[in-house]
CSV table of C-alpha atoms and ligand atoms in Angstrom, one decimal:
chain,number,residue,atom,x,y,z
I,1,UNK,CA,-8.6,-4.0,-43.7
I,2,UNK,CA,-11.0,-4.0,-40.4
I,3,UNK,CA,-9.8,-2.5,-37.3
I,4,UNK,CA,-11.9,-2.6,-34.3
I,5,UNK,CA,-11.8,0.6,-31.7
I,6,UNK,CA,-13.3,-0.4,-28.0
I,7,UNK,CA,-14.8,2.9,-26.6
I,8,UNK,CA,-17.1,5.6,-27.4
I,9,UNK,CA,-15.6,8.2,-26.1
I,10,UNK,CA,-14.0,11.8,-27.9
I,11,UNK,CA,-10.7,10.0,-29.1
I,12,UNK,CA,-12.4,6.5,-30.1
I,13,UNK,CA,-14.7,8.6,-32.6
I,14,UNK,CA,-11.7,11.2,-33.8
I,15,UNK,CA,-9.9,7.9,-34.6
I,16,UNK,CA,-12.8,6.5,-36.1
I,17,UNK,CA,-12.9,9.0,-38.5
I,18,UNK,CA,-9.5,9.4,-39.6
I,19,UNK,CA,-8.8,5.6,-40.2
I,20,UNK,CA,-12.2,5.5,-42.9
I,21,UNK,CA,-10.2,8.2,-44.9
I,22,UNK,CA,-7.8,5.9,-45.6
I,23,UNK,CA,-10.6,3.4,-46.6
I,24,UNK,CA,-10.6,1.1,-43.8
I,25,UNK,CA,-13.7,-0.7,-42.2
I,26,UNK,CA,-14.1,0.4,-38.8
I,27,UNK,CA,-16.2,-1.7,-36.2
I,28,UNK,CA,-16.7,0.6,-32.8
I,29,UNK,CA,-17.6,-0.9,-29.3
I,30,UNK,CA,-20.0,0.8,-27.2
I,31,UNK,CA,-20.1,-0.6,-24.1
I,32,UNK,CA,-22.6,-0.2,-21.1
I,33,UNK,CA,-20.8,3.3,-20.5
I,34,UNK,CA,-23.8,6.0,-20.7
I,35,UNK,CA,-22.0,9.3,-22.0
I,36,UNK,CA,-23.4,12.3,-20.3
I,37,UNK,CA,-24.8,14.2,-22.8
I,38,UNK,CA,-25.6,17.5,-20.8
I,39,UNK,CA,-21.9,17.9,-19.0
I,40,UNK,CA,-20.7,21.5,-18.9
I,41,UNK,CA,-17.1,20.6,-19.4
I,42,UNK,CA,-15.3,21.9,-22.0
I,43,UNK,CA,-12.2,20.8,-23.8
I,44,UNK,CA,-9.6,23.4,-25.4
I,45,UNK,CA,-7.7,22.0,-28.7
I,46,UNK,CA,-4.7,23.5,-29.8
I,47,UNK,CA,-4.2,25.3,-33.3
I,48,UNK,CA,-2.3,22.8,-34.7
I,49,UNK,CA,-4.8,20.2,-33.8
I,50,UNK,CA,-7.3,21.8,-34.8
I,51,UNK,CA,-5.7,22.1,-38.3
I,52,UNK,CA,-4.7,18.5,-38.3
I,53,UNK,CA,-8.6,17.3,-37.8
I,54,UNK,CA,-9.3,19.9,-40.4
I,55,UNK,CA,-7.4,17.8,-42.9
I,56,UNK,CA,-9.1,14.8,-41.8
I,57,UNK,CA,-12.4,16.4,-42.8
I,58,UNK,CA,-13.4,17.0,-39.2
I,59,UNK,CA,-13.1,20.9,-39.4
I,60,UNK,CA,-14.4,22.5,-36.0
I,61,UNK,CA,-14.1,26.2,-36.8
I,62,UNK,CA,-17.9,27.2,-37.0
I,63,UNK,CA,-18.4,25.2,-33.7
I,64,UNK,CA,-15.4,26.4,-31.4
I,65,UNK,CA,-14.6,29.7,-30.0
I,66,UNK,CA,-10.8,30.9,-30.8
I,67,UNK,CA,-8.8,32.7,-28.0
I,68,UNK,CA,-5.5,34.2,-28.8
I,69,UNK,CA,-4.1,35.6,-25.5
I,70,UNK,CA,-3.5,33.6,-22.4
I,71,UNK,CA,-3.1,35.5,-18.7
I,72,UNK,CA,-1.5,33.6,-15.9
I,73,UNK,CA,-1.7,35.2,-12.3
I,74,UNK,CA,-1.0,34.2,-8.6
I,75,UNK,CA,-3.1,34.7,-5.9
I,76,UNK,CA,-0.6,35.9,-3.1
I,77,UNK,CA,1.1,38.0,-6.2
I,78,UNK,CA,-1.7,40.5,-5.2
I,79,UNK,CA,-3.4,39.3,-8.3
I,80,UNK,CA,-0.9,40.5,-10.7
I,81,UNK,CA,-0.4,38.9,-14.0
I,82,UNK,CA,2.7,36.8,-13.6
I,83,UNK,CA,2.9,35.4,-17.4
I,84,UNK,CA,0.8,36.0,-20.7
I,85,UNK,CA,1.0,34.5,-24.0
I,86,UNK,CA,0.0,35.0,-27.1
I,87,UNK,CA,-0.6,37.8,-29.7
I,88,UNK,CA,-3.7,39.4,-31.5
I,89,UNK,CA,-4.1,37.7,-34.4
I,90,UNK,CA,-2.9,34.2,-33.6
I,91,UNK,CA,-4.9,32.0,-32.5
I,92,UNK,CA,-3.7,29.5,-29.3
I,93,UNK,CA,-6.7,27.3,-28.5
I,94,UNK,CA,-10.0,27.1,-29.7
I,95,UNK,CA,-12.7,25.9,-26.4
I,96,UNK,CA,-15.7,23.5,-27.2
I,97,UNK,CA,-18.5,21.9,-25.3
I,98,UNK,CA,-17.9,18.2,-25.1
I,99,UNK,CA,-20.9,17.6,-26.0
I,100,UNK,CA,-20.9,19.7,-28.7
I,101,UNK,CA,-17.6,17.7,-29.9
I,102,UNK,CA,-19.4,14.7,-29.2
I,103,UNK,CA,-22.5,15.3,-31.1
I,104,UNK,CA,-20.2,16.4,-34.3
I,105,UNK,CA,-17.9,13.2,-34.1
I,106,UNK,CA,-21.4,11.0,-33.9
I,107,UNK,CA,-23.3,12.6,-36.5
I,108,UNK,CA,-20.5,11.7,-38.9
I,109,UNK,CA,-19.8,8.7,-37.9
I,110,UNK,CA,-23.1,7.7,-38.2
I,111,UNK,CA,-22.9,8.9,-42.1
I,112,UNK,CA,-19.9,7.2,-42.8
I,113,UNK,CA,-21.0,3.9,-44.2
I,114,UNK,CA,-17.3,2.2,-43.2
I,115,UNK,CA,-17.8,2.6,-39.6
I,116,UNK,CA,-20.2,-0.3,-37.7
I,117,UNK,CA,-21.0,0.4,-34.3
I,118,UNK,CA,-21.8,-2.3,-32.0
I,119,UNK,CA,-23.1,-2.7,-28.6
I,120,UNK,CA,-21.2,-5.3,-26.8
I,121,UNK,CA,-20.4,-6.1,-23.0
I,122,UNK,CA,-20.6,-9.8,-23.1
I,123,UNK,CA,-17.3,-11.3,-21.6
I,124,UNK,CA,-16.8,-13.9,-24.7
I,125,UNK,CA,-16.1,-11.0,-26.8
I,126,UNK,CA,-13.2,-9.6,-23.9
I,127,UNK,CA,-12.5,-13.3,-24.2
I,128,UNK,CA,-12.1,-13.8,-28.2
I,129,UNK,CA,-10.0,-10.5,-28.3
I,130,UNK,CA,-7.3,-11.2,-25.5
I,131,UNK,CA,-6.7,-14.3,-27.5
I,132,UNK,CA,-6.7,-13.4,-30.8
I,133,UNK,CA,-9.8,-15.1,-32.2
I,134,UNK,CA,-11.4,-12.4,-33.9
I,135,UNK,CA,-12.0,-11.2,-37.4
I,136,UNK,CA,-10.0,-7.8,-37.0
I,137,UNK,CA,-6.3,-7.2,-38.2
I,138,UNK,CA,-6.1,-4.3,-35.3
I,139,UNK,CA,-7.7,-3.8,-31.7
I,140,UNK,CA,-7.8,-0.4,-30.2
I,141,UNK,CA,-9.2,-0.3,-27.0
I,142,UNK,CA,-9.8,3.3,-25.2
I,143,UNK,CA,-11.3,2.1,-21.5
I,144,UNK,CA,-9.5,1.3,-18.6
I,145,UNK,CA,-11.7,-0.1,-17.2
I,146,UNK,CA,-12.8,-3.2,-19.3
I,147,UNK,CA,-11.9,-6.6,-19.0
I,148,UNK,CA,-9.2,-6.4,-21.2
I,149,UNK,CA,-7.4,-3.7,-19.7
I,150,UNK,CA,-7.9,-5.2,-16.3
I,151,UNK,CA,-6.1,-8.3,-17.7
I,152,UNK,CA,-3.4,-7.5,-19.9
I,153,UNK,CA,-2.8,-3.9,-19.4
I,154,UNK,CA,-2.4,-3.3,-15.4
I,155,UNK,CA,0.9,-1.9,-15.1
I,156,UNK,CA,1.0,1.6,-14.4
I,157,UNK,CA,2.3,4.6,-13.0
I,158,UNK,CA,-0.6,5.7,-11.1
I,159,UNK,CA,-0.9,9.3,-9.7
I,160,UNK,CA,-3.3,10.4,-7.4
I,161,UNK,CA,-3.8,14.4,-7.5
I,162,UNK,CA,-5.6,14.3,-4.6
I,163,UNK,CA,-7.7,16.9,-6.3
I,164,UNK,CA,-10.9,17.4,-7.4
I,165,UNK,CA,-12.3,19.5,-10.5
I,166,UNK,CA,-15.2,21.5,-10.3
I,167,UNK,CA,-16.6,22.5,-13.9
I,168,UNK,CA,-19.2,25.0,-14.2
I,169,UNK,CA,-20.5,27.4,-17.2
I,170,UNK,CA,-21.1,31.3,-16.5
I,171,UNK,CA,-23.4,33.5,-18.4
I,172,UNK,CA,-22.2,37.3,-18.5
I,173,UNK,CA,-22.5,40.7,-19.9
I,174,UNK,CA,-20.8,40.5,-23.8
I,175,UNK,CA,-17.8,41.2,-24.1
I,176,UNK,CA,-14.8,40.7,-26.7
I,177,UNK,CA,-13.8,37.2,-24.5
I,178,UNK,CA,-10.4,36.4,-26.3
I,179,UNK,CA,-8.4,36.0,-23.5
I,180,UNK,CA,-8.0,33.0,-20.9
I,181,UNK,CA,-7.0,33.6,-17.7
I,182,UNK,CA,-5.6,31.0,-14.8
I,183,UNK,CA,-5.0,32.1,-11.4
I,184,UNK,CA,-3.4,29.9,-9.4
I,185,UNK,CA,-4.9,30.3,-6.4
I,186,UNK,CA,-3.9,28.4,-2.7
I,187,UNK,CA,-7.1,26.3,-3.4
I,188,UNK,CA,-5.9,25.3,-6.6
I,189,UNK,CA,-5.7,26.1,-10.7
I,190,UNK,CA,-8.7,27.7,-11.5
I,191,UNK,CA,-9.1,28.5,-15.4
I,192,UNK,CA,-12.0,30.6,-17.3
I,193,UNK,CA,-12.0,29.8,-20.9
I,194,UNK,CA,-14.2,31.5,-23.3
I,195,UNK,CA,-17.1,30.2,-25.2
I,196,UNK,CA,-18.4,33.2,-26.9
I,197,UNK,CA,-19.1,36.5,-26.6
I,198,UNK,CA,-21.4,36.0,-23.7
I,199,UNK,CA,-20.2,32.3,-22.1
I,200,UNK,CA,-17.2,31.1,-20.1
I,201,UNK,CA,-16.2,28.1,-18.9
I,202,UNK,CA,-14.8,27.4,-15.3
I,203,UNK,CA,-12.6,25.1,-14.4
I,204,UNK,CA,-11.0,24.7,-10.6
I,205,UNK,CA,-9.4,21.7,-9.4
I,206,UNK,CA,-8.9,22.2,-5.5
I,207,UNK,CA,-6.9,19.9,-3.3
I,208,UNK,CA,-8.6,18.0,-0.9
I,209,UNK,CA,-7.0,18.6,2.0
I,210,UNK,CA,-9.0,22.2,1.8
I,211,UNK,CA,-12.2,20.0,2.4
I,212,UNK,CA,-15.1,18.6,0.0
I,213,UNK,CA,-16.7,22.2,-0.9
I,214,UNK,CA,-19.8,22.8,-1.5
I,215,UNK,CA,-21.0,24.2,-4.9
I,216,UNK,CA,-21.9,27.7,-3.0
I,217,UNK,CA,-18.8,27.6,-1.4
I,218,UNK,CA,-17.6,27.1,-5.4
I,219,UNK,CA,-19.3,29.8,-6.6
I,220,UNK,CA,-18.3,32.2,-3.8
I,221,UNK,CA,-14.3,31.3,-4.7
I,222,UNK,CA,-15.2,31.8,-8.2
I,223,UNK,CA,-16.8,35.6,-8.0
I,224,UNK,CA,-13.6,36.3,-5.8
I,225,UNK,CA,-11.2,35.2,-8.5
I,226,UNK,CA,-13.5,36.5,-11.7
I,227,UNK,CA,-11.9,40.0,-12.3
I,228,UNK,CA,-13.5,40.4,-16.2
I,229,UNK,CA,-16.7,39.0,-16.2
I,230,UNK,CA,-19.9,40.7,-15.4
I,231,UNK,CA,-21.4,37.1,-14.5
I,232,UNK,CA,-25.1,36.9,-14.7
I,233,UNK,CA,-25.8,33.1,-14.1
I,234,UNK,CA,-23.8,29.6,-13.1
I,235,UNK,CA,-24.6,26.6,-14.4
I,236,UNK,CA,-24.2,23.8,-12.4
I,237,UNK,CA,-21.1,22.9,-11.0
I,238,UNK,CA,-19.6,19.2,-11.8
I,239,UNK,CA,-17.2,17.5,-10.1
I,240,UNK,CA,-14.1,15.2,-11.5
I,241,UNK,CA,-11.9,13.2,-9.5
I,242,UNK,CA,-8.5,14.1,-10.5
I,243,UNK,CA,-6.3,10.7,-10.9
I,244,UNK,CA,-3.3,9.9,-13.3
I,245,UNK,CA,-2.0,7.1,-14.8
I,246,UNK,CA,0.5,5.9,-17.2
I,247,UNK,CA,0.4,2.8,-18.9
I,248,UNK,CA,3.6,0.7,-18.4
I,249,UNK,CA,3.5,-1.2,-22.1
I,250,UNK,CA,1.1,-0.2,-24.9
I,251,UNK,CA,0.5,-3.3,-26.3
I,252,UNK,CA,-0.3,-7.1,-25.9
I,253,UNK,CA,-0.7,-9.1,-29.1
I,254,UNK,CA,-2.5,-7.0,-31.9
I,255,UNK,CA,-4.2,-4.3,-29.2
I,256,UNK,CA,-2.9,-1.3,-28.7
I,257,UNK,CA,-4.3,1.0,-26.1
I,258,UNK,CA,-5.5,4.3,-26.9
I,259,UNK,CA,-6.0,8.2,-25.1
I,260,UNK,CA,-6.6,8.5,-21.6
I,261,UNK,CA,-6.1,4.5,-21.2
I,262,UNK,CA,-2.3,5.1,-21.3
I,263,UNK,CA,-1.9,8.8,-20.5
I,264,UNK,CA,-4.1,10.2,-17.9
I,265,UNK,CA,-3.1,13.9,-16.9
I,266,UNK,CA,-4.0,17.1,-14.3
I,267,UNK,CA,-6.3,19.5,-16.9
I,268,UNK,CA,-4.4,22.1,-15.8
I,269,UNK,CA,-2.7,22.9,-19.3
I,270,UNK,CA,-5.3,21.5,-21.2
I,271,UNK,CA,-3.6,18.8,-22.7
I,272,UNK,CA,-5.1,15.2,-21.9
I,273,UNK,CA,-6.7,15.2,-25.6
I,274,UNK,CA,-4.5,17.6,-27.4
I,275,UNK,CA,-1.6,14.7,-26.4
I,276,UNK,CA,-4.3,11.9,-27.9
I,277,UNK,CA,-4.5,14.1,-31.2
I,278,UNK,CA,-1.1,13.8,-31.6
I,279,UNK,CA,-0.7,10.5,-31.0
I,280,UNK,CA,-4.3,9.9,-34.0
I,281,UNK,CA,-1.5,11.6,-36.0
I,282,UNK,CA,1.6,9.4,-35.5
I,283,UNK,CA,-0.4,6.1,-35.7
I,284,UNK,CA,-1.8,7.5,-39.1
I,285,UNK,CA,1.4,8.4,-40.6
I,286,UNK,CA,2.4,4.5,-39.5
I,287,UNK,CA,-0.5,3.2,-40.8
I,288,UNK,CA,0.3,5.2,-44.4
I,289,UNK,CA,3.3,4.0,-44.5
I,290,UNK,CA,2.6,0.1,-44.3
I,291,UNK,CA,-0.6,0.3,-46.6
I,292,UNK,CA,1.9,2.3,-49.3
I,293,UNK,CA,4.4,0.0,-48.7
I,294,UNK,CA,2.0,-3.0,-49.4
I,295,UNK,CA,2.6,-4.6,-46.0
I,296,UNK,CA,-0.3,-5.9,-43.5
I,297,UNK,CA,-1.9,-4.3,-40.6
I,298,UNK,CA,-0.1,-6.0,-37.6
I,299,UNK,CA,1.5,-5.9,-34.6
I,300,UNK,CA,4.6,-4.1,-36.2
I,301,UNK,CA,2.8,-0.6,-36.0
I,302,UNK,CA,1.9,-0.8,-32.3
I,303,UNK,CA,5.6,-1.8,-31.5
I,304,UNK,CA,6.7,1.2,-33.3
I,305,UNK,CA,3.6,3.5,-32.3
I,306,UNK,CA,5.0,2.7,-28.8
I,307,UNK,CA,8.6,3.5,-29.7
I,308,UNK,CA,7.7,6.8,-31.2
I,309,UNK,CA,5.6,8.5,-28.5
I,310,UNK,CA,5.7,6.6,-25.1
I,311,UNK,CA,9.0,8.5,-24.0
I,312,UNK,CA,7.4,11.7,-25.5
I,313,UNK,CA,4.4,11.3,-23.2
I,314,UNK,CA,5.9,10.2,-20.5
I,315,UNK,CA,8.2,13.7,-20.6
I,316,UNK,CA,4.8,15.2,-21.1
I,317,UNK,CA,3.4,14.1,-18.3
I,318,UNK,CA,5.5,14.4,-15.7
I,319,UNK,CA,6.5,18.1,-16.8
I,320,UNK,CA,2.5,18.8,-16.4
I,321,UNK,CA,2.8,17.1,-13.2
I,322,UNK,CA,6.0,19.4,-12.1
I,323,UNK,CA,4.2,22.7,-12.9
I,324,UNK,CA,1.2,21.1,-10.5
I,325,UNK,CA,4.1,20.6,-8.1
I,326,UNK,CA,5.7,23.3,-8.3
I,327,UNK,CA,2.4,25.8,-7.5
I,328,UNK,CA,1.2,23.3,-4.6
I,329,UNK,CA,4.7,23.8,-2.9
I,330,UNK,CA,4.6,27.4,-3.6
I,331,UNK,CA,1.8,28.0,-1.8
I,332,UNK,CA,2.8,26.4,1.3
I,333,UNK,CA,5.4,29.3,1.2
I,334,UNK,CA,3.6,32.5,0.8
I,335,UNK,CA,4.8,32.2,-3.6
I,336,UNK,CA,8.1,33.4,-2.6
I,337,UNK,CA,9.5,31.1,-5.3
I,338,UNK,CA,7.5,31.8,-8.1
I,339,UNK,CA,7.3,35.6,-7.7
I,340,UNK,CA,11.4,35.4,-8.7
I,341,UNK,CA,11.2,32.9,-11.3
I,342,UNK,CA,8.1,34.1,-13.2
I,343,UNK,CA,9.6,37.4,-13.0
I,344,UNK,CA,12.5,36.3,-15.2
I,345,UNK,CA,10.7,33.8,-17.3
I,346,UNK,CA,7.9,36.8,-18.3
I,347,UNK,CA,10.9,38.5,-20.1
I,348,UNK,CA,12.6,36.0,-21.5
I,349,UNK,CA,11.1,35.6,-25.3
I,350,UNK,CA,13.2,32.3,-25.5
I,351,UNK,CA,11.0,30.5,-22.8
I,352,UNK,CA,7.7,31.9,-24.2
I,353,UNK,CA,8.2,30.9,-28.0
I,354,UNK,CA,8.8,27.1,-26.4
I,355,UNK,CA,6.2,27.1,-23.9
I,356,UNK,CA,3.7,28.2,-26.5
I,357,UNK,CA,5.2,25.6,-29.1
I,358,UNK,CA,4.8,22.7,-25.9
I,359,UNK,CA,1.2,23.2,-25.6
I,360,UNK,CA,0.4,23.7,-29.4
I,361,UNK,CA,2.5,20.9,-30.6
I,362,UNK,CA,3.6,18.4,-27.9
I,363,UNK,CA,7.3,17.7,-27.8
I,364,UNK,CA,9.3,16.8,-30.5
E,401,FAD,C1,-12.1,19.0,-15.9
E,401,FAD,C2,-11.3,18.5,-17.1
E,401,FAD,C3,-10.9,19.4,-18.1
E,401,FAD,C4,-10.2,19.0,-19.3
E,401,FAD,N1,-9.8,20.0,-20.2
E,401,FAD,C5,-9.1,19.6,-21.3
E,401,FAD,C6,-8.7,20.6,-22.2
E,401,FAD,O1,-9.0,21.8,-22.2
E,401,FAD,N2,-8.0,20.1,-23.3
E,401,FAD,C7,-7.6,18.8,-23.5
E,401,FAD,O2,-6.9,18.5,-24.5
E,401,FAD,N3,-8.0,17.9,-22.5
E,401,FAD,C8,-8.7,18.2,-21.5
E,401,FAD,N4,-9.1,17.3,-20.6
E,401,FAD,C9,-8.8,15.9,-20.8
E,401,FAD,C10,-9.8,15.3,-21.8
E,401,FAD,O3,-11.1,15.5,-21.4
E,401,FAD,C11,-9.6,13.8,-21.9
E,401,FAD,O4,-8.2,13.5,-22.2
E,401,FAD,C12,-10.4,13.1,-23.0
E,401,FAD,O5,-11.8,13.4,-22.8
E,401,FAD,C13,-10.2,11.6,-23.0
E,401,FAD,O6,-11.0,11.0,-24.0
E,401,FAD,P1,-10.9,9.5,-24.2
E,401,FAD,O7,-11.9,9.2,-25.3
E,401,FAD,O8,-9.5,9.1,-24.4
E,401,FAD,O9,-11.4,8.8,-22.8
E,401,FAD,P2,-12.8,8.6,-22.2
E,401,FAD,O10,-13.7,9.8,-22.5
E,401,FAD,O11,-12.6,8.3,-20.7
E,401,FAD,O12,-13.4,7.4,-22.9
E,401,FAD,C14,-12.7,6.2,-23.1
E,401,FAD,C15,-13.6,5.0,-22.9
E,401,FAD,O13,-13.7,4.6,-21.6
E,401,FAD,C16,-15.0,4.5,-21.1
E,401,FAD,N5,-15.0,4.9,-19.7
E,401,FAD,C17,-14.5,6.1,-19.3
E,401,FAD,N6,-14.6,6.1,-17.9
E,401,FAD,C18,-15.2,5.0,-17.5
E,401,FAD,C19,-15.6,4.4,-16.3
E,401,FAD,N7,-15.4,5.1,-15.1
E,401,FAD,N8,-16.2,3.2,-16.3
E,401,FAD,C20,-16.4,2.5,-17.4
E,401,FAD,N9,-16.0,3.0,-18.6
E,401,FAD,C21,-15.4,4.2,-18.7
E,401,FAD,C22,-15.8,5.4,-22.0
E,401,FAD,O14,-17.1,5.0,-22.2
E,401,FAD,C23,-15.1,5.2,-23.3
E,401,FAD,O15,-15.6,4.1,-24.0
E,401,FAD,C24,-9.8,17.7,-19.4
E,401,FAD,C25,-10.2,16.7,-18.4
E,401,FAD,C26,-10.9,17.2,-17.3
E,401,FAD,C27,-11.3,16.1,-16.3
């Protein structure tokens, strides 16, 4: 069994990983993409993924930092705290570098004598893959951008966000740091998520129409909305270009797309690679299940991948996208809404068991 992944990103190596365990050979594509190896951003991975990559013998708990409370606020609320979750003891998410997650997922792939990486960006090889002359019984391909994507996978729901992130990392006084807080401000989401004792990571998407900032104007917003932080230092601040997409059909032949390349969301919940986890699990469990069964690798898994989580993503998506929608049309009226409806939902223990169970384990 031989499956080839195309991509060298977070997901493509995850993936990597888990399919050796079952003993197959794993070729990887590393295209002409450089990874930036010094990017601030951060990534936040639910418990119950974190568990799951555990079991696949990627366990991340001496490299992450767990937080257990989460703090929502709104800007025009003066401040005040319009939703937690969470409780002492339980963890929620745990925040990496994604560099860090990177350099973890490489060193072991580059251990794991099942797994061949290979440069490639000729077009032949596109070529040989779109039609079906290859050595490979699977094709995963991650990028949205290659040639294959551009030719076979083009429908999709795209959304533009009209947004852009700004990442930066702050150094501060210690302090206990279990706690994430999002404001929603009238700029935008902006997010500080603990990284130890003495680092945070910031993120603030801001909607275009309030201008291209510049990184002091950042940093200014930032101090205003830090309210627990003695801050000592900024690194740099990063921007993202916010964009969704959705792909229309997940498969063509034996290729499958993969992670962002048919679910691209707003980070505002901290989900785009939480929702990839779960899908590494459900394409596992299908691939179990034909190996035990004695069947072939084929097409027949990436029809039913498809059937099992395209709907689930799609419901995922679009609810991400209707919290975005709901805060950007809020704040054109002064949070009149959300002051009553956050005001019920903070008491209602129904709503908070769920919403807690949506960002740790997806729909279901
Ligand atoms: C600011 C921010 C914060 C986030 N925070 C979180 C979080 O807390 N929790 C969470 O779960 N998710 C978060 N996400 C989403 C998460 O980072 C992504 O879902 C995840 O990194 C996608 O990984 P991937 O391997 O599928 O895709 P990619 O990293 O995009 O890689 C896929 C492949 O495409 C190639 N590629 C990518 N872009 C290009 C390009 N422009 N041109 C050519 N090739 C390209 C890569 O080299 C790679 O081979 C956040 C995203 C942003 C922008």
């Amino acid at each position: 069994m031989n499956i080839c992944l195309i991509g060298y990103g977070v997901s493509s190596l995850i993936l990597g990983n888990v399919l050796t365990n079952k003993n197959i050979r794993v070729s990887i594509i590393k295209e002409n993409k450089v990874i930036k190896k010094n990017t601030n951003r951060t990534v936040g991975i639910a418990k119950n993924n974190i568990d799951f990559l555990k079991k696949q013998k990627i366990d991340l708990n001496n490299y992450v930092w767990p937080i257990n409370k989460i703090k929502i606020f709104n800007e025009s609320v003066e401040n005040k705290e319009i939703l937690n979750f969470g409780q002492k003891n339980n963890n929620l998410f745990s925040i990496i570098k994604n560099s860090q997650l990177i350099n973890i997922l490489e060193k072991k792939i580059k251990k794991n004598k099942l797994i061949k990486i290979i440069k490639k960006k000729e077009i032949n090889f596109y070529n040989s893959i779109i039609e079906n002359n290859h050595e490979f019984d699977l094709v995963i391909n991650f990028n949205e951008y290659n040639k294959i994507s551009k030719e076979k996978f083009y429908r999709r729901h795209y959304k533009d966000y009209k947004s852009l992130a700004y990442t930066t990392l702050i150094k501060h006084k210690e302090c206990d740091n279990k706690c994430a807080y999002q404001i929603f401000s009238k700029y935008g989401p902006v997010a500080f998520l603990p990284l130890s004792k003495f680092e945070t990571s910031v993120v603030f998407s801001i909607l275009k129409d309030n201008n291209n900032f510049f990184d002091e104007k950042i940093i200014k917003l930032i101090k205003k909305y830090n309210k627990n932080y003695f801050v000592k230092s900024f690194s740099k601040i990063e921007k993202f270009e916010l964009k969704g997409s959705l792909l229309k059909n997940y498969y063509y032949k034996n290729i499958l797309c993969f992670g962002d390349n048919i679910h691209k969301i707003h980070p505002l919940a901290g989900q785009g690679l939480n929702m990839t986890i779960r899908d590494i699990k459900i394409i596992s469990d299908l691939i179990d299940n034909q190996i035990n069964l004695g069947l072939p690798l084929d097409k027949s898994i990436l029809r039913e991948f498809e059937k099992e989580t395209k709907h689930l993503n799609y419901l995922y998506s679009q609810s991400i996208n209707l919290i975005n929608g709901f805060f950007n049309f809020d704040n054109k009226f002064k949070n009149n809404y959300s002051k009553k409806i956050f005001n019920f939902l903070e008491n209602n223990s129904f709503f908070k068991k769920y919403s807690t169970m949506f960002a740790d384990k997806g729909i279901f």
